[in-house]
Coordinates of N, CA and C in Angstrom, one line a residue:
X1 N -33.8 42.3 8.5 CA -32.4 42.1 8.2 C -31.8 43.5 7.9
X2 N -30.4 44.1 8.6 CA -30.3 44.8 8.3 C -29.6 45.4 7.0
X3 N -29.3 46.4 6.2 CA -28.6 46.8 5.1 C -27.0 46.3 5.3
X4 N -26.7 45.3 4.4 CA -25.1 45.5 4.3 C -24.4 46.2 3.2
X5 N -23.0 46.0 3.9 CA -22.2 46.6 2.5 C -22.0 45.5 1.4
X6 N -22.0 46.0 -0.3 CA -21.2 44.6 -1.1 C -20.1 44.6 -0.4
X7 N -19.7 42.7 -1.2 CA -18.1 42.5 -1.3 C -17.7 43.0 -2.2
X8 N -16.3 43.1 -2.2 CA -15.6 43.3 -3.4 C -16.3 42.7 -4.9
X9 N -16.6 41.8 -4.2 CA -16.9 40.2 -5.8 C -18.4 41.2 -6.4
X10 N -19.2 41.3 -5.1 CA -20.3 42.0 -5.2 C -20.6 43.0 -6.4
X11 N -19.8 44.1 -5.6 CA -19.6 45.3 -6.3 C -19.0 44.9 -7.6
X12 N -18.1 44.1 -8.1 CA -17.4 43.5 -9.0 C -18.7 43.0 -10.3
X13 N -19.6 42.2 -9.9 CA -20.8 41.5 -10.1 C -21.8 42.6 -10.7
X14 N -22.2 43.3 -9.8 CA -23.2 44.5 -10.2 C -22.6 45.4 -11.3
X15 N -21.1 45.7 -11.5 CA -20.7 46.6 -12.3 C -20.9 46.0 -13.7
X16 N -20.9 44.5 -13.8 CA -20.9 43.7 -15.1 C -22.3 44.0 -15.5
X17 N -22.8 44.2 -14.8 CA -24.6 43.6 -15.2 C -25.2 44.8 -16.5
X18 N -25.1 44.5 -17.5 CA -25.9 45.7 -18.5 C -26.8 46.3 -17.7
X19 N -27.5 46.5 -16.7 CA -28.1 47.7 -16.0 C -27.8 48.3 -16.0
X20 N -26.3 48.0 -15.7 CA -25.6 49.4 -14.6 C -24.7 49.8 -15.7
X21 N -25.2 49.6 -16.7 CA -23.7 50.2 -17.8 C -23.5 51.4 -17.6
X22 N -22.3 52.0 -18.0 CA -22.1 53.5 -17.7 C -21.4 53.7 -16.1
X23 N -21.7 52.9 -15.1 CA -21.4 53.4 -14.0 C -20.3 52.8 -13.6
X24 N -19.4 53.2 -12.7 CA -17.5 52.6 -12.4 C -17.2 52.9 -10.7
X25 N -16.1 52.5 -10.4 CA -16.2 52.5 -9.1 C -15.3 53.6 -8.6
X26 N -15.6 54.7 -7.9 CA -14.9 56.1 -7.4 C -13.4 55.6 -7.2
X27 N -12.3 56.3 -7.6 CA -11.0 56.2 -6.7 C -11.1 56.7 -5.5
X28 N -10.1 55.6 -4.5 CA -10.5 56.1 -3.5 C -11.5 55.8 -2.3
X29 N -12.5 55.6 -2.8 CA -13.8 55.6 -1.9 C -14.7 54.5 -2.5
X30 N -15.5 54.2 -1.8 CA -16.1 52.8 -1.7 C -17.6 53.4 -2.0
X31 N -17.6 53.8 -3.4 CA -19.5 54.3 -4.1 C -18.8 54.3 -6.1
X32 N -20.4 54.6 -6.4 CA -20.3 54.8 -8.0 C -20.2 55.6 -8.6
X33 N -20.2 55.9 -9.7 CA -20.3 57.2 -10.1 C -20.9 56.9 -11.7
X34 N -21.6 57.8 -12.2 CA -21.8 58.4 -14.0 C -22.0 59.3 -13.9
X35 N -21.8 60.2 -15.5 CA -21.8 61.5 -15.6 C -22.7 61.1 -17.4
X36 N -23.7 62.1 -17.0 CA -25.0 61.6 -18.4 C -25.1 63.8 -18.3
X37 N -25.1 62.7 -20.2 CA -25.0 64.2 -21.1 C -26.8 64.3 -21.6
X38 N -27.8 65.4 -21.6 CA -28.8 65.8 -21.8 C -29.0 67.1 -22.9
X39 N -30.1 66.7 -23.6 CA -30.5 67.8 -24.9 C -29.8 69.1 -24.6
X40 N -30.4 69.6 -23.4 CA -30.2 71.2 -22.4 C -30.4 70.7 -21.3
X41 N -30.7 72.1 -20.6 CA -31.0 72.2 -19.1 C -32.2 71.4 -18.8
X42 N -32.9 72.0 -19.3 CA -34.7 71.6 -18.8 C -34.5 70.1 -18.8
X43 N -33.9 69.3 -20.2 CA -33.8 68.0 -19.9 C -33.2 67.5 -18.8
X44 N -32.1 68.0 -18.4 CA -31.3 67.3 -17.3 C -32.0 68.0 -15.9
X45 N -32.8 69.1 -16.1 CA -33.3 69.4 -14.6 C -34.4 68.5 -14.6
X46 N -35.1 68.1 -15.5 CA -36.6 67.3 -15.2 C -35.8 65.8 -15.1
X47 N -34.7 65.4 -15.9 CA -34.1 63.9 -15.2 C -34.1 64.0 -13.9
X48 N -33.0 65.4 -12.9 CA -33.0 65.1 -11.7 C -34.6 65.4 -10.8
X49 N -35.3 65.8 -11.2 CA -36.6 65.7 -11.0 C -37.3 64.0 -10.2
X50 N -36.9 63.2 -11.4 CA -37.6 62.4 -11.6 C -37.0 61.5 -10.7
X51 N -35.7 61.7 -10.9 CA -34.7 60.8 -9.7 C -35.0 60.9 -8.3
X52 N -35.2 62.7 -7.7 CA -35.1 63.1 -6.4 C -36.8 62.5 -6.1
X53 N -37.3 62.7 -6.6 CA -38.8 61.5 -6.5 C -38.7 60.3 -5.9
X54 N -38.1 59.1 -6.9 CA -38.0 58.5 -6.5 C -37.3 58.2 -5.2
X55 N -35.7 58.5 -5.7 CA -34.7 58.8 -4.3 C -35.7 58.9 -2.6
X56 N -36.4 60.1 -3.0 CA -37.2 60.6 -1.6 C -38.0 59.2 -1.1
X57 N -39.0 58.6 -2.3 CA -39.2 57.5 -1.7 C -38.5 56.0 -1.2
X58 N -37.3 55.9 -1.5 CA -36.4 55.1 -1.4 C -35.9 55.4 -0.2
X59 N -35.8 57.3 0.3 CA -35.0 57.3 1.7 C -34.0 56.8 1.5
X60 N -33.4 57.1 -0.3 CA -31.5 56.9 -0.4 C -31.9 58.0 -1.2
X61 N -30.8 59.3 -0.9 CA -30.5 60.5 -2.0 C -29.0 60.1 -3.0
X62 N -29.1 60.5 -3.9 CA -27.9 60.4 -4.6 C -26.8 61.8 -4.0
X63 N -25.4 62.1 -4.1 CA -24.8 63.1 -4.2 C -24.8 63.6 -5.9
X64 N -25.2 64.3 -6.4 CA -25.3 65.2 -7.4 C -24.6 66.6 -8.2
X65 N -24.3 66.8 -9.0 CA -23.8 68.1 -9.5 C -24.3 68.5 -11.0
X66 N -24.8 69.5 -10.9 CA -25.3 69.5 -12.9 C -24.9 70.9 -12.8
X67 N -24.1 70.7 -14.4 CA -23.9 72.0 -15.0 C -24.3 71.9 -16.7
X68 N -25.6 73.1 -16.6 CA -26.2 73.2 -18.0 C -27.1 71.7 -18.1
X69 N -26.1 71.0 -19.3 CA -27.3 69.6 -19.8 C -26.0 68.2 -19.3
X70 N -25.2 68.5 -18.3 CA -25.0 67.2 -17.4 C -24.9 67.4 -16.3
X71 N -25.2 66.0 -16.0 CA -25.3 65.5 -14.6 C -24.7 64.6 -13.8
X72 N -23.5 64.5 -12.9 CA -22.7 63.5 -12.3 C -23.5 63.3 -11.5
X73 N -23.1 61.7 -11.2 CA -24.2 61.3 -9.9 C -22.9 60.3 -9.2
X74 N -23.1 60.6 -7.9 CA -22.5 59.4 -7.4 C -23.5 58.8 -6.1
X75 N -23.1 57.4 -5.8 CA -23.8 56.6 -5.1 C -23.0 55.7 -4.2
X76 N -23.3 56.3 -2.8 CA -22.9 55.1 -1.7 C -23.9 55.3 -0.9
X77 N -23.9 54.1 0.3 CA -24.8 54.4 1.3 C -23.9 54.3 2.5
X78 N -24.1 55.5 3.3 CA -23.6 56.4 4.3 C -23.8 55.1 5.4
X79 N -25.1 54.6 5.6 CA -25.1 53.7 6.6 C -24.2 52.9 6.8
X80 N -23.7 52.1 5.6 CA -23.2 51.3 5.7 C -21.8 52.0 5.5
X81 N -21.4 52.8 5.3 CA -19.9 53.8 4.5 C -19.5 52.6 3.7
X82 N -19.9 52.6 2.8 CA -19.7 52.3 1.1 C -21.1 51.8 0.3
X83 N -20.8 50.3 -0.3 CA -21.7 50.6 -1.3 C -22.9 49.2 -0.8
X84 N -24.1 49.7 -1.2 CA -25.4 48.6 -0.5 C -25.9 48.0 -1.9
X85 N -27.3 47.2 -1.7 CA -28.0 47.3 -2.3 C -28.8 48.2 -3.2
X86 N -28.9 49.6 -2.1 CA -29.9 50.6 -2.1 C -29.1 51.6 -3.3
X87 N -27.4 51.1 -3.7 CA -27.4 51.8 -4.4 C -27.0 51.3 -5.8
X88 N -27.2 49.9 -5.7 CA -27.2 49.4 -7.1 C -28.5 49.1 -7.9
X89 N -29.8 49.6 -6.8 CA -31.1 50.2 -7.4 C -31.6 51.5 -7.7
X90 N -30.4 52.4 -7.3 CA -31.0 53.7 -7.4 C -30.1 53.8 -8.8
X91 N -29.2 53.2 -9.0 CA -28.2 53.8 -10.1 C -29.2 52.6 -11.3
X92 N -29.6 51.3 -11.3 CA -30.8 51.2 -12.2 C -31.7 51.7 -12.5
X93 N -32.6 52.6 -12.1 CA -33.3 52.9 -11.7 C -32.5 54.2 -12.7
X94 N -32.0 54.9 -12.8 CA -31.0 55.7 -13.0 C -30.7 55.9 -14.6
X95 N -30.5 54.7 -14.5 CA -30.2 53.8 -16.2 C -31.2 53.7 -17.1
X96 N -32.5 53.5 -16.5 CA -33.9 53.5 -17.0 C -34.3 54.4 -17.3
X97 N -34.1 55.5 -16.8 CA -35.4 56.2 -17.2 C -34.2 57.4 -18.1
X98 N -32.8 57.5 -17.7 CA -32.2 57.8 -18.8 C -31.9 57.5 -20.0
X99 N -32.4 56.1 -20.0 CA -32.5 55.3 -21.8 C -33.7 55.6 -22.3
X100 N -34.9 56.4 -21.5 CA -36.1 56.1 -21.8 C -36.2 57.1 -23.0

């Protein structure tokens, strides 16, 4: 089966879910976004660490920007130009191991 885009309701559905707390939907453009605050640097460079790991195995990268001890992430998937599955697991996924 191939990757689709959510629906509206979808994307609507996933944003409710305590997983995904923290994350909202870009103006404009059809992906996610959070911005997570860290101790320092080292913390927030070993988060994106942990992420680009994963990510690599997923064969979904996030778009990224860190300065010092935060880090914005946003999430769409390109295949589909907007938002999939693949990125309402990478932004759990996300959520996790930032609470951890």
């Amino acid at each position: 089966m191939a990757l689709q885009k959510l629906t509206p309701q979808e994307q609507t559905e996933a944003l409710a879910r305590p997983e995904l707390e923290g994350w909202s939907l870009v103006d404009g453009r059809e992906a996610i976004k959070r911005t997570l605050t860290f101790k320092d640097f080292n913390a927030a460079f070993g988060f994106m660490t942990r992420v680009a790991l994963y990510a690599d195995k997923a064969d979904h990268h996030p778009e990224w920007f860190n300065v010092y001890n935060r880090v914005e992430v946003t999430l769409a998937t390109h295949d589909v130009q907007g938002l999939s599955v693949r990125d309402v697991e990478l932004a759990k996924f996300i959520n996790q191991i930032y609470h951890q």
